[in-house]
Amino acid sequence: MNTKHFIVNNYKKDRRGKMDKKGLIRQIILVSDGESNVGINPIEVSKKAKELGITVSTIGIVNNRTKEKPLAEIQQIANQGGGIWEITDLENFSKTMEMLTVKTVHKTIQEAVNKELKNILGEGLEDFNPESRRKIIDVIDKFGEEVDIRCCIVIDLSGSMTNKISIAKKSIVNLLRTLKQRKGKTEIAVIGFPGTDYEFYKTICDFTEDIDELQKSLSNIATGGTTPTGPALKRAVEMLLGTAEVNKGMLAANIV
């Protein structure tokens, strides 16, 4: 079996397997320091996002990891969204965001590979001998460097994030800077919640590869207000699906 040929030709075509026919991985990274307190249930939105081929990962920011309890909702959103969750402090936030993004990409590819192996060969990755498994994982790692990524970062702008937002903004810019070193194309968008004038969310930056554009968009954001996580996640799903699919009513039928 030519492992790379097998992966490239079989794992780039299933949107519900989290990669579309062009090999694009769509993911959401939710950044928050607390639980949702207004709007639709973010756990249900995350579950529907997964069904639509979007991976939802989460980062919970805490002030003191030894004193604060893990954020239960953060874990549940990631579990339902097929992603990865991390709890971190401010000091390690930037590194955590970069690591989580890369791990999510590799997890998405590996799950698609494993699903296709079982469909075609009746065996999963765990059933192969160590040498064959190593070769497949090596190709997955290489493909992770080449696949295109469209990532929407959904960031909590409620009052409790006031002393954390500066580091969060720098970390988002650093994430794009790091991912642009890959061979694959990387686009990042940012949604903040809540929005202004009592809105649930605001689009801070549409999808871009431009570091300067991203940095400029993040420069004027402010914190304060409630935590409408669900509506913001739903907007991220809409942006990742694109106008055509939204107009078909897919979200209306799948997210209430």
Short mmCIF file of C-alpha atoms in Angstrom, two decimals:
data_model
loop_
_atom_site.label_atom_id
_atom_site.label_comp_id
_atom_site.label_asym_id
_atom_site.label_seq_id
_atom_site.Cartn_x
_atom_site.Cartn_y
_atom_site.Cartn_z
CA MET A 1 0.00 0.00 0.00
CA ASN A 2 1.34 3.46 -0.96
CA THR A 3 0.41 5.13 2.32
CA LYS A 4 0.63 8.76 1.22
CA HIS A 5 -1.34 8.11 -1.99
CA PHE A 6 -4.00 6.28 0.03
CA ILE A 7 -4.40 9.11 2.55
CA VAL A 8 -4.37 11.98 0.08
CA ASN A 9 -6.92 10.35 -2.23
CA ASN A 10 -9.28 8.97 0.40
CA TYR A 11 -9.27 11.40 3.32
CA LYS A 12 -9.76 14.74 1.60
CA LYS A 13 -13.27 14.25 0.39
CA ASP A 14 -15.69 13.94 3.33
CA ARG A 15 -16.95 17.21 4.81
CA ARG A 16 -18.64 15.33 7.63
CA GLY A 17 -15.27 13.68 8.21
CA LYS A 18 -14.08 17.24 8.93
CA MET A 19 -12.18 17.74 5.65
CA ASP A 20 -13.79 18.89 2.43
CA LYS A 21 -12.87 17.75 -1.08
CA LYS A 22 -9.95 20.18 -1.17
CA GLY A 23 -8.48 18.89 2.08
CA LEU A 24 -9.55 21.94 4.08
CA ILE A 25 -9.80 21.51 7.84
CA ARG A 26 -12.35 23.78 9.50
CA GLN A 27 -12.05 24.33 13.20
CA ILE A 28 -13.25 26.58 15.99
CA ILE A 29 -11.18 27.47 19.04
CA LEU A 30 -13.23 28.83 21.92
CA VAL A 31 -11.32 30.89 24.50
CA SER A 32 -13.12 31.67 27.76
CA ASP A 33 -12.64 31.95 31.50
CA GLY A 34 -16.18 31.04 32.54
CA GLU A 35 -19.54 29.55 31.69
CA SER A 36 -22.18 30.81 29.31
CA ASN A 37 -24.94 32.77 31.03
CA VAL A 38 -27.19 33.94 28.18
CA GLY A 39 -28.39 32.65 24.80
CA ILE A 40 -28.58 29.16 23.31
CA ASN A 41 -26.75 26.16 24.77
CA PRO A 42 -23.13 26.16 23.51
CA ILE A 43 -22.78 22.42 24.08
CA GLU A 44 -25.64 21.74 21.67
CA VAL A 45 -24.18 24.14 19.10
CA SER A 46 -20.83 22.37 19.37
CA LYS A 47 -22.49 19.00 18.83
CA LYS A 48 -24.19 20.26 15.66
CA ALA A 49 -20.93 21.80 14.46
CA LYS A 50 -19.27 18.40 14.61
CA GLU A 51 -22.12 16.89 12.58
CA LEU A 52 -21.50 19.58 9.96
CA GLY A 53 -17.80 18.74 9.70
CA ILE A 54 -16.35 21.39 12.03
CA THR A 55 -14.10 20.56 14.96
CA VAL A 56 -14.60 22.60 18.14
CA SER A 57 -11.71 22.84 20.60
CA THR A 58 -11.60 24.95 23.75
CA ILE A 59 -9.19 26.75 26.04
CA GLY A 60 -10.16 27.69 29.58
CA ILE A 61 -8.08 30.47 31.11
CA VAL A 62 -7.65 30.47 34.89
CA ASN A 63 -5.81 32.81 37.22
CA ASN A 64 -4.43 30.07 39.45
CA ARG A 65 -4.53 26.46 38.34
CA THR A 66 -4.15 25.18 41.90
CA LYS A 67 -7.15 27.10 43.24
CA GLU A 68 -9.68 27.26 40.44
CA LYS A 69 -11.78 24.28 39.42
CA PRO A 70 -11.53 23.11 35.78
CA LEU A 71 -14.19 24.71 33.64
CA ALA A 72 -16.75 21.94 33.14
CA GLU A 73 -18.53 23.63 30.24
CA ILE A 74 -15.24 24.12 28.40
CA GLN A 75 -14.62 20.37 28.56
CA GLN A 76 -18.16 19.46 27.48
CA ILE A 77 -18.10 21.83 24.49
CA ALA A 78 -14.86 20.27 23.22
CA ASN A 79 -16.03 16.71 23.87
CA GLN A 80 -19.26 17.28 21.93
CA GLY A 81 -17.40 19.14 19.17
CA GLY A 82 -14.90 16.34 18.59
CA GLY A 83 -12.03 18.56 19.64
CA ILE A 84 -9.50 18.97 22.42
CA TRP A 85 -9.76 21.05 25.59
CA GLU A 86 -7.05 22.62 27.69
CA ILE A 87 -7.05 24.57 30.94
CA THR A 88 -4.20 27.05 31.17
CA ASP A 89 -2.97 30.12 32.98
CA LEU A 90 -1.99 33.38 31.33
CA GLU A 91 1.71 32.58 31.38
CA ASN A 92 1.24 29.52 29.19
CA PHE A 93 -1.71 30.68 27.12
CA SER A 94 0.14 31.45 23.88
CA LYS A 95 1.93 28.11 23.85
CA THR A 96 -1.30 26.29 24.72
CA MET A 97 -3.20 27.88 21.81
CA GLU A 98 -0.50 26.90 19.32
CA MET A 99 -0.23 23.35 20.67
CA LEU A 100 -4.00 22.84 20.76
CA THR A 101 -4.43 24.01 17.16
CA VAL A 102 -1.78 21.63 15.83
CA LYS A 103 -3.07 18.73 17.95
CA THR A 104 -6.60 19.34 16.68
CA VAL A 105 -5.43 19.25 13.05
CA HIS A 106 -3.59 15.97 13.58
CA LYS A 107 -6.52 14.49 15.52
CA THR A 108 -8.89 15.40 12.69
CA ILE A 109 -6.68 13.79 10.05
CA GLN A 110 -6.05 10.68 12.13
CA GLU A 111 -9.77 10.18 12.80
CA ALA A 112 -10.53 10.51 9.07
CA VAL A 113 -7.75 8.07 8.23
CA ASN A 114 -8.92 5.59 10.83
CA LYS A 115 -12.52 5.79 9.62
CA GLU A 116 -11.50 5.19 6.01
CA LEU A 117 -9.19 2.31 6.91
CA LYS A 118 -12.07 0.57 8.66
CA ASN A 119 -14.44 1.24 5.76
CA ILE A 120 -12.03 -0.05 3.11
CA LEU A 121 -9.89 -2.63 4.89
CA GLY A 122 -12.02 -3.52 7.90
CA GLU A 123 -9.16 -2.56 10.23
CA GLY A 124 -8.37 0.55 12.20
CA LEU A 125 -4.99 2.14 12.80
CA GLU A 126 -4.67 0.26 16.10
CA ASP A 127 -4.94 -3.07 14.24
CA PHE A 128 -1.82 -2.56 12.13
CA ASN A 129 1.57 -3.85 13.18
CA PRO A 130 3.89 -1.26 14.80
CA GLU A 131 5.96 -0.69 11.64
CA SER A 132 2.93 -0.10 9.38
CA ARG A 133 1.30 2.08 12.04
CA ARG A 134 4.45 4.18 12.32
CA LYS A 135 4.51 4.75 8.55
CA ILE A 136 0.87 5.86 8.53
CA ILE A 137 1.43 8.23 11.46
CA ASP A 138 4.50 9.71 9.72
CA VAL A 139 2.36 10.49 6.67
CA ILE A 140 -0.36 11.96 8.89
CA ASP A 141 2.25 14.24 10.46
CA LYS A 142 3.47 15.36 7.04
CA PHE A 143 -0.05 15.88 5.76
CA GLY A 144 -0.70 18.04 8.83
CA GLU A 145 1.96 20.41 7.54
CA GLU A 146 0.41 20.58 4.08
CA VAL A 147 -3.34 20.63 4.66
CA ASP A 148 -5.18 23.97 4.51
CA ILE A 149 -6.64 25.26 7.78
CA ARG A 150 -9.50 27.68 8.29
CA CYS A 151 -9.73 28.49 12.00
CA CYS A 152 -12.29 30.72 13.70
CA ILE A 153 -11.27 31.87 17.17
CA VAL A 154 -14.24 32.68 19.39
CA ILE A 155 -13.06 34.77 22.31
CA ASP A 156 -14.82 35.70 25.54
CA LEU A 157 -14.91 39.50 26.00
CA SER A 158 -16.99 39.52 29.19
CA GLY A 159 -15.90 41.61 32.15
CA SER A 160 -13.92 38.80 33.79
CA MET A 161 -11.55 38.73 30.79
CA THR A 162 -10.36 42.33 31.28
CA ASN A 163 -6.96 41.44 32.75
CA LYS A 164 -6.45 38.61 30.24
CA ILE A 165 -7.38 40.16 26.92
CA SER A 166 -4.02 41.76 26.16
CA ILE A 167 -2.18 38.44 26.28
CA ALA A 168 -5.04 36.75 24.39
CA LYS A 169 -4.72 39.24 21.51
CA LYS A 170 -0.97 38.73 21.25
CA SER A 171 -1.44 34.96 21.33
CA ILE A 172 -3.91 35.04 18.43
CA VAL A 173 -1.46 37.01 16.28
CA ASN A 174 1.39 34.68 17.27
CA LEU A 175 -0.75 31.69 16.30
CA LEU A 176 -1.19 32.97 12.73
CA ARG A 177 2.50 33.86 12.53
CA THR A 178 3.45 30.31 13.57
CA LEU A 179 0.94 28.51 11.33
CA LYS A 180 2.02 30.53 8.28
CA GLN A 181 5.35 28.69 8.47
CA ARG A 182 3.53 25.55 7.32
CA LYS A 183 3.24 24.61 3.64
CA GLY A 184 -0.56 24.64 3.81
CA LYS A 185 -2.67 27.77 3.68
CA THR A 186 -3.89 29.13 7.03
CA GLU A 187 -6.73 31.60 7.49
CA ILE A 188 -7.88 32.91 10.86
CA ALA A 189 -11.07 34.78 11.79
CA VAL A 190 -12.00 36.17 15.21
CA ILE A 191 -15.42 36.53 16.83
CA GLY A 192 -15.79 38.27 20.18
CA PHE A 193 -18.65 37.88 22.62
CA PRO A 194 -20.59 39.81 23.74
CA GLY A 195 -20.82 42.42 21.00
CA THR A 196 -21.68 46.08 21.31
CA ASP A 197 -25.14 47.63 21.85
CA TYR A 198 -26.45 44.51 23.59
CA GLU A 199 -25.60 42.21 20.68
CA PHE A 200 -24.53 38.65 21.45
CA TYR A 201 -21.32 38.79 19.40
CA LYS A 202 -19.29 40.80 16.93
CA THR A 203 -17.05 39.76 14.04
CA ILE A 204 -13.71 41.28 14.93
CA CYS A 205 -11.87 39.96 11.87
CA ASP A 206 -13.04 37.93 8.88
CA PHE A 207 -10.84 35.12 7.56
CA THR A 208 -7.40 36.41 6.69
CA GLU A 209 -3.83 35.28 6.09
CA ASP A 210 -2.55 38.80 6.70
CA ILE A 211 -0.86 39.23 10.09
CA ASP A 212 -1.04 43.03 9.92
CA GLU A 213 -4.76 42.94 9.14
CA LEU A 214 -5.39 40.59 12.05
CA GLN A 215 -3.31 42.71 14.42
CA LYS A 216 -5.11 45.90 13.40
CA SER A 217 -8.53 44.28 13.86
CA LEU A 218 -7.65 43.15 17.38
CA SER A 219 -6.22 46.49 18.48
CA ASN A 220 -9.48 48.17 19.51
CA ILE A 221 -11.47 45.42 21.17
CA ALA A 222 -12.77 46.05 24.69
CA THR A 223 -14.21 43.83 27.43
CA GLY A 224 -17.40 43.97 29.49
CA GLY A 225 -20.83 42.39 29.64
CA THR A 226 -22.35 38.91 29.71
CA THR A 227 -21.14 35.57 28.33
CA PRO A 228 -23.30 34.49 25.33
CA THR A 229 -21.07 31.60 24.25
CA GLY A 230 -23.73 29.69 22.28
CA PRO A 231 -24.71 32.47 19.84
CA ALA A 232 -21.04 33.28 19.19
CA LEU A 233 -20.27 29.63 18.41
CA LYS A 234 -23.25 29.50 16.08
CA ARG A 235 -21.94 32.53 14.19
CA ALA A 236 -18.54 30.84 13.86
CA VAL A 237 -20.22 27.79 12.32
CA GLU A 238 -22.03 30.05 9.84
CA MET A 239 -18.77 31.71 8.83
CA LEU A 240 -16.98 28.39 8.38
CA LEU A 241 -19.77 26.87 6.32
CA GLY A 242 -19.96 29.87 4.02
CA THR A 243 -22.83 31.83 2.55
CA ALA A 244 -24.02 29.18 0.10
CA GLU A 245 -24.64 26.50 2.71
CA VAL A 246 -26.17 28.95 5.15
CA ASN A 247 -28.63 30.08 2.48
CA LYS A 248 -29.70 26.46 2.01
CA GLY A 249 -30.98 26.52 5.56
CA MET A 250 -28.55 23.98 6.98
CA LEU A 251 -28.09 25.92 10.19
CA ALA A 252 -31.76 26.63 10.55
CA ALA A 253 -32.45 22.92 10.31
CA ASN A 254 -29.63 21.80 12.55
CA ILE A 255 -29.05 24.45 15.22
CA VAL A 256 -31.94 25.89 17.19
#
